PDB file of C-alpha atoms in Angstrom:
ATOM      1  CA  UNK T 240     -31.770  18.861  26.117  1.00  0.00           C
ATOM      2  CA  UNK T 241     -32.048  17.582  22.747  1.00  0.00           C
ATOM      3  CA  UNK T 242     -32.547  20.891  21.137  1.00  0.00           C
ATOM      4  CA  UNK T 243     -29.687  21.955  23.095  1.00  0.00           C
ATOM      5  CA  UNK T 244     -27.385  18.965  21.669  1.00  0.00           C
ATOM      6  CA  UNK T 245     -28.859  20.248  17.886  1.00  0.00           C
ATOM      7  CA  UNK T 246     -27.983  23.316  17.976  1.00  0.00           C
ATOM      8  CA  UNK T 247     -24.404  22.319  19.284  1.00  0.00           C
ATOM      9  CA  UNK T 248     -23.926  19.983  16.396  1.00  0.00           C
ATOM     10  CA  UNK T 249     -25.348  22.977  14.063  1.00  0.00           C
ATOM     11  CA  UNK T 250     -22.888  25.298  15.554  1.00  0.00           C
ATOM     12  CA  UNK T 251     -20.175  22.982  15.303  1.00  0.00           C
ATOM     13  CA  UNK T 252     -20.509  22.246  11.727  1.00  0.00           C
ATOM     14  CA  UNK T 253     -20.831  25.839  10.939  1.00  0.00           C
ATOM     15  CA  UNK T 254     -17.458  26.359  13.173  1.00  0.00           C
ATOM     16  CA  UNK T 255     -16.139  23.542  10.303  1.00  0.00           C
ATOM     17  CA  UNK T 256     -17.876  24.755   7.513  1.00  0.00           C
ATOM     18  CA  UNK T 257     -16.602  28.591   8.069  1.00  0.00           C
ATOM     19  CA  UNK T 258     -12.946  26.620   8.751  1.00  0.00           C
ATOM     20  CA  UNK T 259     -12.688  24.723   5.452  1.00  0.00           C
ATOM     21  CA  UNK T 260     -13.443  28.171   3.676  1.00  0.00           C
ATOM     22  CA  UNK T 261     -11.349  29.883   5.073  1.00  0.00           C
ATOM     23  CA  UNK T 262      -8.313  27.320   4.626  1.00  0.00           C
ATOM     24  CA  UNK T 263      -9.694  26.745   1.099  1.00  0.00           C
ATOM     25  CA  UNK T 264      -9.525  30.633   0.149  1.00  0.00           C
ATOM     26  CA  UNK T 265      -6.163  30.763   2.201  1.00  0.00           C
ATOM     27  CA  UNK T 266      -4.794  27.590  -0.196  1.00  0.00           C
ATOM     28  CA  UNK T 267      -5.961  28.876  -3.373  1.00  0.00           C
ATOM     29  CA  UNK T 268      -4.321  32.306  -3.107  1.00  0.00           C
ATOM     30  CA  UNK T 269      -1.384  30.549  -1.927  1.00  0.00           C
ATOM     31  CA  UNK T 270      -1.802  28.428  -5.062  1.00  0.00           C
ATOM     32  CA  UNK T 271      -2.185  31.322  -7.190  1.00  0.00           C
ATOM     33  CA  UNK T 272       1.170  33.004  -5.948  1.00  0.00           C
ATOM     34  CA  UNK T 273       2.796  30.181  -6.587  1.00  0.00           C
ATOM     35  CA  UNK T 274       1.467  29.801 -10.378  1.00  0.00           C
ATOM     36  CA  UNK T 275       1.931  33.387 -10.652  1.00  0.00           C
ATOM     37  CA  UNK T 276       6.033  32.934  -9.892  1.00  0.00           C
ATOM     38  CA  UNK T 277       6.357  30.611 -11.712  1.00  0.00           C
ATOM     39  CA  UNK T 278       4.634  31.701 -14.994  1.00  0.00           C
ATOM     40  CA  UNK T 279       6.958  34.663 -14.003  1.00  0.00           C
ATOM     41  CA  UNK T 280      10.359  33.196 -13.977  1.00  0.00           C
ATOM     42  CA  UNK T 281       8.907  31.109 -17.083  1.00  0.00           C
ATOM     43  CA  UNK T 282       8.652  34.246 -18.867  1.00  0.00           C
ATOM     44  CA  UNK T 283      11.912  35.755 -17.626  1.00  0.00           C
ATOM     45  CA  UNK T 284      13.555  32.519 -18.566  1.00  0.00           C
ATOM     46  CA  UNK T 285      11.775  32.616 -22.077  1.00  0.00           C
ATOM     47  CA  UNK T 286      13.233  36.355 -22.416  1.00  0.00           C
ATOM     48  CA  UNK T 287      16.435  35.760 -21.708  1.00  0.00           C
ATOM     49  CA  UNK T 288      17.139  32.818 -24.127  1.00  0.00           C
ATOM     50  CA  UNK T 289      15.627  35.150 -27.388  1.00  0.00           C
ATOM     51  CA  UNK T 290      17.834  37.686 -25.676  1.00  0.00           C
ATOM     52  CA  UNK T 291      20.800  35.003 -25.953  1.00  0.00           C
ATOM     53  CA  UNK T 292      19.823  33.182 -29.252  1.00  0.00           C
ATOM     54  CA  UNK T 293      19.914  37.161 -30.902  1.00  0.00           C
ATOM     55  CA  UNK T 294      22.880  38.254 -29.281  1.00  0.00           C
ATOM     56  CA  UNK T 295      24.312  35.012 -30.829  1.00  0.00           C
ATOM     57  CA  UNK T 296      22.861  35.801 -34.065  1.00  0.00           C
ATOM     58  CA  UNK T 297      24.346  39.237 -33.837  1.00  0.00           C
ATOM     59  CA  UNK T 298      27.863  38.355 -33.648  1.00  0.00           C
ATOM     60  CA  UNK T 299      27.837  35.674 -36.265  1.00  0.00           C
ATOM     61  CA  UNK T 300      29.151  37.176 -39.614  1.00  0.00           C
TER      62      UNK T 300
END
């Protein structure tokens, strides 16, 4: 009975443990999209305002 009930609790924290990785790996490419797009639209941002500032400097005499 009692090895019974230990290898229960064993299962059930490796039921956990494989749960939190999972959920971890899920978060952290979830996270990485998200740093990704915005690094992205950072960099599209940053490319259009050079794009402005010399299109300004262009038409000035």
């Amino acid at each position: 009975m009692l090895l019974h009930l230990s290898c229960y609790m064993v299962g059930g924290l490796y039921n956990i443990c494989t749960k939190v990785v999972v959920y971890f790996f899920a978060v952290a490419l979830l996270l990485n999209n998200f740093c990704l797009s915005i690094q992205k639209k950072k960099e599209s941002f940053h490319y259009s305002t050079t794009l402005q500032k010399s299109f300004s400097n262009s038409e000035a005499p």
